[in-house]
Coordinates of C-alpha atoms and ligand atoms in Angstrom, one line a residue:
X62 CA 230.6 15.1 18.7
X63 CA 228.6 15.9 15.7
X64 CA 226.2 19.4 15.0
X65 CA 222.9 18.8 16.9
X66 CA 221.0 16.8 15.4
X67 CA 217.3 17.3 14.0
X68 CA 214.1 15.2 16.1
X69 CA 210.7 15.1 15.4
X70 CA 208.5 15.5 18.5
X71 CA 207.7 12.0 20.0
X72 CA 203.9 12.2 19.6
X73 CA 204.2 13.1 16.1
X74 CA 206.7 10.4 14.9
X75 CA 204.9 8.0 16.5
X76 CA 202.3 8.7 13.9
X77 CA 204.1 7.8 11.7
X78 CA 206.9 4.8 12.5
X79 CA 206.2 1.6 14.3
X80 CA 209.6 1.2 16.6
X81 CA 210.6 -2.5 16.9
X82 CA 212.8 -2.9 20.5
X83 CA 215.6 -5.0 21.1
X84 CA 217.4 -4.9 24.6
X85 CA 220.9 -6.7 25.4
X86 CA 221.0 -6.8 29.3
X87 CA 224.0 -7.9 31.0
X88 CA 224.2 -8.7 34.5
X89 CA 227.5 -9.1 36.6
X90 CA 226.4 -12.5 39.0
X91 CA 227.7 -12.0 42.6
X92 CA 229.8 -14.9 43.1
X93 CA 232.4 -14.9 45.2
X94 CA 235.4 -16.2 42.6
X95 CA 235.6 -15.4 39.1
X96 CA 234.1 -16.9 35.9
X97 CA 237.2 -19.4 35.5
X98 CA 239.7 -19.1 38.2
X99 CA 239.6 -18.5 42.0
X100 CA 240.2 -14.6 42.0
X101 CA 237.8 -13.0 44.1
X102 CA 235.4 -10.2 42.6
X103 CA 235.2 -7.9 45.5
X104 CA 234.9 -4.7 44.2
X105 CA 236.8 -1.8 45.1
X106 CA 240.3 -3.7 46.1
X107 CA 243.4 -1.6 44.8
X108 CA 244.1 -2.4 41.0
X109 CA 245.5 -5.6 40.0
X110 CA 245.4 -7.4 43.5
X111 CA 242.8 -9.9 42.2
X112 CA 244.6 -11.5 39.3
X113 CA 246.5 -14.4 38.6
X114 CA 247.8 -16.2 35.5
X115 CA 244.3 -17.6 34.5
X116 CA 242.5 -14.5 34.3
X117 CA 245.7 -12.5 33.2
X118 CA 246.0 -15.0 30.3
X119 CA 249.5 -16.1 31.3
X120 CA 250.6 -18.9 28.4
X121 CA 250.2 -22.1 30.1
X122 CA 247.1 -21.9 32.7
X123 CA 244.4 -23.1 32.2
X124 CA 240.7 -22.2 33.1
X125 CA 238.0 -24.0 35.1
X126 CA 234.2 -23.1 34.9
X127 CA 232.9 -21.8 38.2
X128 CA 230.2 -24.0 39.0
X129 CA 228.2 -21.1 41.4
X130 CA 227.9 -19.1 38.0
X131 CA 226.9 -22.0 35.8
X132 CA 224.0 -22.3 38.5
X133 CA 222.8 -19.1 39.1
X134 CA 222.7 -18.8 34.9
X135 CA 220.5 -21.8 34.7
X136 CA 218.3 -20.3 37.4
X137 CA 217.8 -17.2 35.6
X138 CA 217.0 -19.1 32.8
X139 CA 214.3 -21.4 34.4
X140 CA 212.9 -18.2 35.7
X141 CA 212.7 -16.4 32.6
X142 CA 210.7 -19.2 31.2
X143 CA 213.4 -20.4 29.0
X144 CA 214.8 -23.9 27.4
X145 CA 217.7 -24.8 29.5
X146 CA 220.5 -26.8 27.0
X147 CA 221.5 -30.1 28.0
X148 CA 225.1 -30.0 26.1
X149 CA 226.6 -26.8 25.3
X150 CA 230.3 -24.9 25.0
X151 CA 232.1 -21.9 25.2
X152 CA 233.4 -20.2 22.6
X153 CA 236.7 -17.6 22.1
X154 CA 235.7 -14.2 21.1
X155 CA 239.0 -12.9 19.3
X156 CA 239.0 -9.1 19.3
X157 CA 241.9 -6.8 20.8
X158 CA 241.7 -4.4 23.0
X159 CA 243.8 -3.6 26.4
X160 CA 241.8 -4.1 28.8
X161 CA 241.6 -7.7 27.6
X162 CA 244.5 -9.2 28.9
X163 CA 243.8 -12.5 26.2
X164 CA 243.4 -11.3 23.5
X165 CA 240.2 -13.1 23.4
X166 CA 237.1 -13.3 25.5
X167 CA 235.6 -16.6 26.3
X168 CA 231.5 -15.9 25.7
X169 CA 229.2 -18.4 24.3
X170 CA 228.0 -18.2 20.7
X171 CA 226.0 -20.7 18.7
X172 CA 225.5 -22.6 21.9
X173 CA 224.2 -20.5 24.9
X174 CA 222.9 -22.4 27.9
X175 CA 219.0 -21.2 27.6
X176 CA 217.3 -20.1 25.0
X177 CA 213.7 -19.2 24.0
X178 CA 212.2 -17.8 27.0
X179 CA 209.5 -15.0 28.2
X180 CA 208.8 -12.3 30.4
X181 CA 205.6 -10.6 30.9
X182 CA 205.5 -7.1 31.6
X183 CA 202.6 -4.5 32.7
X184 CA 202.4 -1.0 31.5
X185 CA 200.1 1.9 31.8
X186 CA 198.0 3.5 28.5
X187 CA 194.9 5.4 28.3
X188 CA 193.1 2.4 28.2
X189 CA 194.3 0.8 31.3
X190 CA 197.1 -1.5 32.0
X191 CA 198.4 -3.3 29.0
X192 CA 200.4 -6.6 29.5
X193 CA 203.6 -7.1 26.9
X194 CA 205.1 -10.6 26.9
X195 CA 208.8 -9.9 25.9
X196 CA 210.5 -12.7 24.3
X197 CA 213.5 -13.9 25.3
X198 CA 215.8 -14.9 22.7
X199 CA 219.4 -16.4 25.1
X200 CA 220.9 -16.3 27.8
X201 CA 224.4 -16.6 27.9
X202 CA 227.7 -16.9 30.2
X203 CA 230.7 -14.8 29.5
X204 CA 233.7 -13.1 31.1
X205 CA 234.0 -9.4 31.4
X206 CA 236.8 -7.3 31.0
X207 CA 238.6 -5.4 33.0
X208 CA 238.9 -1.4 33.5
X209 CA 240.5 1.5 31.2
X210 CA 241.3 4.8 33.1
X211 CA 242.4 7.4 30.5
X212 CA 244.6 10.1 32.2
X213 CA 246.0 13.5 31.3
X214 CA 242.9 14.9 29.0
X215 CA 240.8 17.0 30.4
X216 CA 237.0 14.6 29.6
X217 CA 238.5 11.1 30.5
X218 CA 238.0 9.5 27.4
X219 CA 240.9 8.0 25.6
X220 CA 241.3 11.1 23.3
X221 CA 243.2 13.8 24.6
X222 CA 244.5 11.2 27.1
X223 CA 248.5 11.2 27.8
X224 CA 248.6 7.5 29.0
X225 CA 245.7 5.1 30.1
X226 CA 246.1 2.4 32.9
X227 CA 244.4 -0.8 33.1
X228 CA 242.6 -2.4 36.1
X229 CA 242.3 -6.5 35.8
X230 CA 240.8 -6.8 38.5
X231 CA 237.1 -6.8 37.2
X232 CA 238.6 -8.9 34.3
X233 CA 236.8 -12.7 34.0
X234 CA 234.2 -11.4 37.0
X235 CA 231.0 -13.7 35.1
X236 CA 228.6 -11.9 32.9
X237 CA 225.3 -12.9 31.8
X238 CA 224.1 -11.3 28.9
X239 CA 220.1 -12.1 28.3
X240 CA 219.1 -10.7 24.9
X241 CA 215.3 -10.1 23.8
X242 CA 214.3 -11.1 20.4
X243 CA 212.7 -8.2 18.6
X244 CA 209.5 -6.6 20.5
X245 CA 207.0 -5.3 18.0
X246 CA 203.4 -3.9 18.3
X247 CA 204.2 -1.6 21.2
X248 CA 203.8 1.7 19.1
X249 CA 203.7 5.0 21.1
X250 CA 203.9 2.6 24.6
X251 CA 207.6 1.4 23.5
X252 CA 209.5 3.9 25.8
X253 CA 207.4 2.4 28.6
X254 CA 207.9 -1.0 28.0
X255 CA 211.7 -1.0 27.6
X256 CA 211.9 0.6 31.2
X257 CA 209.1 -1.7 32.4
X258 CA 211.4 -4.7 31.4
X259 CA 214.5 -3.8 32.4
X260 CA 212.8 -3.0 35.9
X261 CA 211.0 -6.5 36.1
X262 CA 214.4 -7.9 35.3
X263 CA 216.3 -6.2 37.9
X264 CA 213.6 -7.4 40.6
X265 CA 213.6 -10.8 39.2
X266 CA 217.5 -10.9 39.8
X267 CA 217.0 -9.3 43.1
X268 CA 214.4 -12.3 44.2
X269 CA 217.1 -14.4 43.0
X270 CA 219.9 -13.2 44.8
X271 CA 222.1 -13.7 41.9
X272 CA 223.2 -9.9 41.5
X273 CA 222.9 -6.9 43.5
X274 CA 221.9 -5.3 40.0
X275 CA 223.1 -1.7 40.9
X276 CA 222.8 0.0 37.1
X277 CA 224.6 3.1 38.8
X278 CA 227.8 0.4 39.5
X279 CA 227.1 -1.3 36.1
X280 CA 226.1 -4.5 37.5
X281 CA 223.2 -4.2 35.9
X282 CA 224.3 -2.7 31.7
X283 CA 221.4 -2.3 29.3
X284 CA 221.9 -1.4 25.2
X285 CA 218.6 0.0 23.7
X286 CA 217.9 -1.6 19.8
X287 CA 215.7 0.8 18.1
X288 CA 214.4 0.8 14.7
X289 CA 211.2 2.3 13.0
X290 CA 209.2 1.3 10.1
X291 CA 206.4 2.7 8.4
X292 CA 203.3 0.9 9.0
X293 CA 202.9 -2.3 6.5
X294 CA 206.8 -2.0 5.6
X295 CA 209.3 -4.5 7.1
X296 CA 211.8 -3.3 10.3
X297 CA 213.8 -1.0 9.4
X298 CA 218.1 -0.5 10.5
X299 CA 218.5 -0.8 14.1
X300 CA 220.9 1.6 16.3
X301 CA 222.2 0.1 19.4
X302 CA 222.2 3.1 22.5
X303 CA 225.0 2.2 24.8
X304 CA 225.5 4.1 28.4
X305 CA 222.1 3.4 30.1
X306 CA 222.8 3.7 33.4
X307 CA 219.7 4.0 34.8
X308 CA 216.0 3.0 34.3
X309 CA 215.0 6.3 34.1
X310 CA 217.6 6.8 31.1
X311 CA 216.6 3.2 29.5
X312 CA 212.6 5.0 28.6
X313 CA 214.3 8.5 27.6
X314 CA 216.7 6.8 25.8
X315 CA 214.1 5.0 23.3
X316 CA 212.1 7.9 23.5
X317 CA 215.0 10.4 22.1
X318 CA 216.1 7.8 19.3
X319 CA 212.6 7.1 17.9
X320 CA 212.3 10.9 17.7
X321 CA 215.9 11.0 16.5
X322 CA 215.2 8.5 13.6
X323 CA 212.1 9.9 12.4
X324 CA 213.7 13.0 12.0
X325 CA 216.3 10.9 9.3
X326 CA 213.9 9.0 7.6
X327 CA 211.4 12.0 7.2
X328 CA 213.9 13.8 5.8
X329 CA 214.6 11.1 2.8
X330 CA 217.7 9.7 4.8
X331 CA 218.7 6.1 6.0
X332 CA 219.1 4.7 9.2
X333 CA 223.1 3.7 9.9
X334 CA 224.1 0.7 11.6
X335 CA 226.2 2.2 14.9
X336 CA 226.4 2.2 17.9
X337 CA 225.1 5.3 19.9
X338 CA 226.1 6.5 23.4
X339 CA 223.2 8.2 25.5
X340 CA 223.9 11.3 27.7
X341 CA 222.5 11.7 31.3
X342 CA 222.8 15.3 31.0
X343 CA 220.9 16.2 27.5
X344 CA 218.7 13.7 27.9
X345 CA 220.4 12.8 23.7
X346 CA 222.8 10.3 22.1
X347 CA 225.6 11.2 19.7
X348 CA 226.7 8.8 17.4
X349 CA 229.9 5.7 18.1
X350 CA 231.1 3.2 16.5
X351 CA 229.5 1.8 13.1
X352 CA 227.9 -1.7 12.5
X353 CA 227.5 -1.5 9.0
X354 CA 230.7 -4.0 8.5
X355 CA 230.0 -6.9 10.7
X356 CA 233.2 -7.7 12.6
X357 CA 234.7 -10.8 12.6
X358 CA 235.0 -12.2 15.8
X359 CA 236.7 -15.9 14.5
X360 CA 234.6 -17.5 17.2
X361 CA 235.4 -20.8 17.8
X362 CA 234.7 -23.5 20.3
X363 CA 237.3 -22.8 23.6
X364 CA 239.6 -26.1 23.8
X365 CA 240.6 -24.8 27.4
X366 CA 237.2 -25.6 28.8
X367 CA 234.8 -29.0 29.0
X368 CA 231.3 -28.4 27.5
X369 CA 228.6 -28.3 30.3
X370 CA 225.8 -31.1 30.0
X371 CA 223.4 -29.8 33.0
X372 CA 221.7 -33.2 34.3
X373 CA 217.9 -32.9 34.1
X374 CA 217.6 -34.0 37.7
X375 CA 220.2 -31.0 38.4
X376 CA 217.8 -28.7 36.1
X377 CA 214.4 -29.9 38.4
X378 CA 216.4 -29.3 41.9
X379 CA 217.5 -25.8 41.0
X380 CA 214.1 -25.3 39.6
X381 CA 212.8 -26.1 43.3
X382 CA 215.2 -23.0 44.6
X383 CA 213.3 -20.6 42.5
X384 CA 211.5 -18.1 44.7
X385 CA 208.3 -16.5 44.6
X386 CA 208.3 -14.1 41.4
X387 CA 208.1 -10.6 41.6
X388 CA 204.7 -10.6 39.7
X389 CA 203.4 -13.2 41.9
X390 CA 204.9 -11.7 44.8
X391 CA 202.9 -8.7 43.7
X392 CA 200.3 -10.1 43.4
X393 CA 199.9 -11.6 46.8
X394 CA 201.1 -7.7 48.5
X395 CA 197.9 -6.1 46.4
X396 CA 195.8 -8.9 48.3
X397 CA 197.3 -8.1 51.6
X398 CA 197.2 -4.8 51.3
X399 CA 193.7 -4.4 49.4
X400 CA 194.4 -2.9 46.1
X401 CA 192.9 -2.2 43.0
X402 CA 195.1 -3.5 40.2
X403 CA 195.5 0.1 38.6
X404 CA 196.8 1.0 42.6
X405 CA 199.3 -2.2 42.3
X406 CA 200.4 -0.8 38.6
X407 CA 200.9 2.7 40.0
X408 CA 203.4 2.1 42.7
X409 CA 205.1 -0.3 40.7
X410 CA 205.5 2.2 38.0
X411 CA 206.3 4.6 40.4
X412 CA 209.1 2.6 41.8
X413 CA 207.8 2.0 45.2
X414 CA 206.6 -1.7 45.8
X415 CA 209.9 -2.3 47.9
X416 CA 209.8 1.1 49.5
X417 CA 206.1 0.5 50.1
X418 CA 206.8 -2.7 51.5
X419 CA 209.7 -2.1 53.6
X420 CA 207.5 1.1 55.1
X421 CA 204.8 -1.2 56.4
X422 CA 207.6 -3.7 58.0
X423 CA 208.4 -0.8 59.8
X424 CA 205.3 -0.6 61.4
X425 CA 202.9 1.9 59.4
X426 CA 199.5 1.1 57.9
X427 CA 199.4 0.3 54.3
X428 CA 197.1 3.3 53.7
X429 CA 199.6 5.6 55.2
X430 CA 202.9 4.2 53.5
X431 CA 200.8 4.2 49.7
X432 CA 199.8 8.1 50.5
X433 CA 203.7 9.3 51.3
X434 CA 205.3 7.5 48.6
X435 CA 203.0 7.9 45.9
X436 CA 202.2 11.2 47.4
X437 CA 204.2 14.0 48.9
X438 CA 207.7 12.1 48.0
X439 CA 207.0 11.0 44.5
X440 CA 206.1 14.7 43.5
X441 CA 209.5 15.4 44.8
X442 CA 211.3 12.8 42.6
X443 CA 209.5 13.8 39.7
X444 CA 210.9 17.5 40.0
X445 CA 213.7 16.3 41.1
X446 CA 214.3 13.9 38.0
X447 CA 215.3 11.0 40.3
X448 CA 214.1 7.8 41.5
X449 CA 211.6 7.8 44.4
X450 CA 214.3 4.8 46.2
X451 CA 217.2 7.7 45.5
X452 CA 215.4 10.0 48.0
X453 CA 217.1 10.8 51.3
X454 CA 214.4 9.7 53.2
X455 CA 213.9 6.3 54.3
X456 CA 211.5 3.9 55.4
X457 CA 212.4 3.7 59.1
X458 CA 211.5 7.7 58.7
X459 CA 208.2 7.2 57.6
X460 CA 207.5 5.1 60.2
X461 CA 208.6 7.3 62.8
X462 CA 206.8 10.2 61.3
X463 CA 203.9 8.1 61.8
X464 CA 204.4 7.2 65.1
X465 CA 204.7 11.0 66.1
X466 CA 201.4 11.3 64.5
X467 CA 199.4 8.7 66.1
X468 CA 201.3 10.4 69.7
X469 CA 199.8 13.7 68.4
X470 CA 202.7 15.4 68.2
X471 CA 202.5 15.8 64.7
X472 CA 199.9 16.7 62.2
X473 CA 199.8 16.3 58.6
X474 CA 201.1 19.6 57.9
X475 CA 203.8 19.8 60.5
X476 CA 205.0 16.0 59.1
X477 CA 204.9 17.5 55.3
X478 CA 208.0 19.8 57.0
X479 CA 209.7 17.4 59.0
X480 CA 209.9 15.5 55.1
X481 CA 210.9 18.7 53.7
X482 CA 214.0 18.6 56.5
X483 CA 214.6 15.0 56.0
X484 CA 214.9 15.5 52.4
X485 CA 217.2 18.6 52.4
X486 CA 219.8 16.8 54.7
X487 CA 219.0 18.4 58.2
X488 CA 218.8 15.3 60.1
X489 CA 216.7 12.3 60.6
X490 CA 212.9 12.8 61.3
X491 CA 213.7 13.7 65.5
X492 CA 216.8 15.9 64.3
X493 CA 213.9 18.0 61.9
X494 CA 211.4 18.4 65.0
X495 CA 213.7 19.7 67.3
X496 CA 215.5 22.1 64.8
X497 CA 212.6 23.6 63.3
X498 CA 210.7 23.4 66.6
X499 CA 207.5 21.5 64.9
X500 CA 205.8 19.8 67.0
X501 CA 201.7 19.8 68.0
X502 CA 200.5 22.5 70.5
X503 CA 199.3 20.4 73.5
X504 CA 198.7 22.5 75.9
X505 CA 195.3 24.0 75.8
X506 CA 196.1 27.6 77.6
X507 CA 197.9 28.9 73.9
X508 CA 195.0 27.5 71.8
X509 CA 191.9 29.0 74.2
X510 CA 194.1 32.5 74.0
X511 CA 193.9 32.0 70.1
X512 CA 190.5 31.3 69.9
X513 CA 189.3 34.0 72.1
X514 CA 191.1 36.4 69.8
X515 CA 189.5 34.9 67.1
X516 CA 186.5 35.2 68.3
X517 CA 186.6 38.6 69.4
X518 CA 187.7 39.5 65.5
X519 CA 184.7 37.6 64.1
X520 CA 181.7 38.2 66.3
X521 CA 179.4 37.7 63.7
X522 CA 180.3 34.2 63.1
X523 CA 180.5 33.2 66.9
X524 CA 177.1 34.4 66.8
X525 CA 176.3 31.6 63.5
X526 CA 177.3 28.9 65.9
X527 CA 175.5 29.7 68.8
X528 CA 172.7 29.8 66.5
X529 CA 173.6 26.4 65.5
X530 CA 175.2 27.1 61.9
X531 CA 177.9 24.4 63.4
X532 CA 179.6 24.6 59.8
X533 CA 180.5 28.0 60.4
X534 CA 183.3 27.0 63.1
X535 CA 185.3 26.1 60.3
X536 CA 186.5 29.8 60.1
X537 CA 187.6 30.4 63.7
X538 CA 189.5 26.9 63.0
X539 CA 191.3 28.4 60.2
X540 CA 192.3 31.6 62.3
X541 CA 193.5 29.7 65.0
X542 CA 195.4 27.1 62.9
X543 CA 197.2 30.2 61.0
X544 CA 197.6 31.8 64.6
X545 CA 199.2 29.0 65.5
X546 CA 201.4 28.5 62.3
X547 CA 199.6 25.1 61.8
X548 CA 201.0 24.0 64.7
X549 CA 197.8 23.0 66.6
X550 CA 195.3 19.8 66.5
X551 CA 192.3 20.9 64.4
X552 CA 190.3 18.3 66.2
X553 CA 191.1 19.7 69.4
X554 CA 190.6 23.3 68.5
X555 CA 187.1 22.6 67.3
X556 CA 186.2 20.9 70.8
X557 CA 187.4 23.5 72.6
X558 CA 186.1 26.4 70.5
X559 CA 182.4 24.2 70.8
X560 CA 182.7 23.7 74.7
X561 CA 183.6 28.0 75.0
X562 CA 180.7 28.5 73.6
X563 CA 178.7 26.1 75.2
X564 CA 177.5 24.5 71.9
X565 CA 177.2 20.5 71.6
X566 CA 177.6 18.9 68.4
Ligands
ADP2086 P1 224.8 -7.4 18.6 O1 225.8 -8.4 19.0 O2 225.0 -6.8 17.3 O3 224.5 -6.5 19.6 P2 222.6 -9.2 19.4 O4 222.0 -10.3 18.6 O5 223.4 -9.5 20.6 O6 223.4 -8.3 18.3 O7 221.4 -8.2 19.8 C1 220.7 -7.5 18.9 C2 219.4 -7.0 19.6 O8 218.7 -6.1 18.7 C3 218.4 -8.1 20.0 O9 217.8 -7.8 21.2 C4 217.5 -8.1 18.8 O10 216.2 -8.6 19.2 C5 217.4 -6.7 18.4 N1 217.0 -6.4 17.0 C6 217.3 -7.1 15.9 N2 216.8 -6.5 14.8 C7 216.2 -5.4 15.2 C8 215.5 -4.3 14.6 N3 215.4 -4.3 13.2 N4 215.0 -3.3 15.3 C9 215.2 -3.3 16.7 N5 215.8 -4.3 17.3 C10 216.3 -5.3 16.6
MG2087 MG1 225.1 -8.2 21.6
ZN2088 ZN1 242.3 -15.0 38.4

């Protein structure tokens, strides 16, 4: 850990430096064997149960490309708008390290199976939604390794550690890893757009059904680039922030390294090469492993393994599997649902299309699932510091929330408490009611009693309504709601408190 280090405040360094983004996403594919033999991936299994010579590296085997993987890649790459290769190879990594039982890691290099592809994203400014077309620069197939456990010290990490053991079961599960080219222009909206990527990338993924993209079980990885210039100069040295385990994290993380470098180069210094590792917890990054010598990998073409020469009918009939697109999806649900765009670009931003959607499968109207998640339950999450879809409430809640409502048997007010419950772990929504005894007075006898007493406290303004100042009922509505903790129908209350004193509306 080095001294903290000094920032300028992101609004003021972005005055100054023009980031330039770069983002290396990798994504574990769901298949059920691994990337070269048939050991399954199911995760969780006890350690070393899912190996065998291939993916132990055992002199003698040989591998054989999983032909699931080498699909689902090519999808990805038709959907992310890019070139798909119609000849192409792996190549050996060579690095050591122990939880690579090769010695080597079979990746692609010079020859990735799609290259020069797109994705649009949407983000907010002060003007109004802005639209970023993030360019894809490859997408290519690799192995991943498999797990280090560092025991005896008292952080985990391999220093301080007595011993280490090593898991191969997650080693040769297929990665992807799709790497933008450089994103410029974005200024003080760069935070925004890294998140806004990553997100549409996840979803796009999701629609695919080629991942389960969890970021929390590193399904889904994502390394921030980052570099600044001054306006007119040329990019400056890029740091690569490692440990972004959510999307949350991937927006601070830019955010905290622009401010970061500013503080360097204002103060005369340079930029280093490294490798960075981001912290949940301080919201900072403290420095890793330098760049500034380029490694030497010795890749070379892997003689194990046959190139793969996609056919272009192959290509066109996995292009007819593609599914609608999140942003066309999107598009259609803001139709159905009778949205404004800014509305559409609010719950996505918010997280809450899929919650949104899910709510209103369950039965509630648009209107009312929009208002609780962007409402009430993302206020929550915000001071909270999590996701809205992290929130121990779900949508089959909402909609019986709603149902209790349109019975009567709850009122705004009362439901706001039965959330409250849900969300501190009492129980599900009927669990709440009956705990915490909400529920709608019915029964007229308790709400004549309380307005009668509020009457006979405010004679003056029972007087005001008989005289027809109708607007002045509003008061002995009030009384009798707080008499009654909230716990009554407004509506009712009003008709009653009209028909006592023999005043029609
Ligand atoms: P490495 O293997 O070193 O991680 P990659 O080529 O896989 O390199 O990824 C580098 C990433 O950094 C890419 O997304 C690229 O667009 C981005 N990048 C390159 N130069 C810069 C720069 N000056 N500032 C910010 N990002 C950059
Ligand atoms: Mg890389
Ligand atoms: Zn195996």
């Amino acid at each position: 850990m080095t001294a903290t280090e000094q920032i300028v405040p992101f609004v003021e360094a972005i005055t100054r430096y023009e980031p330039v983004i770069g983002l290396e996403v990798h994504v574990e594919l769901g298949t059920a064997s691994k990337m070269f033999c048939g050991c399954s991936t199911a995760f969780g299994a006890a350690p070393n149960t899912q190996v065998c010579p291939v993916c132990l590296g055992l002199p003698g085997s040989l591998p054989v490309v999983n032909a699931s993987a080498v699909e689902s890649t090519i999808r990805i790459g038709l959907a992310l708008n890019c070139e798909i290769a119609s000849w192409c190879r792996f190549a050996r990594k060579n690095y050591f390290y122990p939880d690579m039982p090769k010695d080597f890691q079979v990746s692609q290099y010079d020859e990735p199976l799609c290259t020069n592809g797109y994705l649009d994203v949407t983000v907010e400014s002060e003007d109004g939604p802005v639209q970023v077309r993030v360019e894809i620069e490859r997408v290519h197939m690799e192995e991943d390794t498999g797990k280090l456990t560092h025991a005896g010290g008292a952080t985990g990490r391999i220093h301080g550690a007595d011993y280490s053991l090593v898991d191969y079961n997650r080693a040769g599960i297929p990665l992807i890893e799709i790497v933008t080219k450089p994103v410029v222009g974005t200024g003080a909206l760069a935070p925004e757009v890294a998140r806004a990527y990553v997100t549409e990338l996840r979803d796009l993924m999701r629609a695919l059904g080629v991942s389960d993209v969890r970021m929390e079980e590193g399904s889904l990885r994502c390394d921030a680039n980052l570099s600044l210039n001054r306006p007119g100069d040329s990019w400056g040295t890029r740091s690569e922030t490692k440990n972004v385990n959510s999307l949350r994290s991937v927006e601070r993380a830019v955010r905290s390294e622009i401010e970061r470098q500013a503080a360097v180069l204002d103060a005369g210094g340079r930029v280093v090469q490294e490798t960075r590792h981001f912290h949940e917890d301080t919201g900072r990054s403290t420095s890793g492993r330098s760049k500034e010598h380029a490694e030497d990998y010795r890749y070379f073409p892997e003689p194990d393994l046959v190139p793969i020469a996609p056919s272009a009918q192959w290509i066109e009939q996995l292009r007819g599997t593609l599914p609608e697109l999140p942003s066309v999806r999107r598009a259609r649900l803001r139709e159905e649902w009778s949205l404004t765009d800014h509305e559409m670009q609010t719950l996505l931003n918010a997280g809450a299309v899929e919650l949104v959607a899910n709510t209103i499968a369950a039965g509630v109207s648009p209107a009312a699932a929009r208002k609780w998640w962007t409402g009430e339950l993302l206020r929550v999450a915000n001071d909270q510091g999590v996701e809205l879809a992290d929130l121990a409430i779900t949508p089959a809640d909402l909609a019986r929330i709603e149902a209790l409502i349109a019975e009567g048997a709850l009122n705004d007010k009362l439901a706001r408490q039965v959330i409250e419950g849900v969300l501190a772990g009492q129980g599900d929504v009927d669990a709440v009611v009956a705990a915490r005894g909400l529920a709608v007075v019915s029964d007229d006898g308790p709400l004549l009693a309380a307005i009668d007493a509020a009457l006979a406290e405010q004679p003056d303004v029972a007087e005001k309504i008989k005289g027809g100042k109708v607007q002045a009922a509003g008061a002995i509505v009030g009384s009798v709601m707080k008499a009654t903790k909230g716990q009554a129908d407004a509506g009712r209350v009003r008709a009653l408190l009209m028909e006592r004193l023999g005043v029609t509306e």
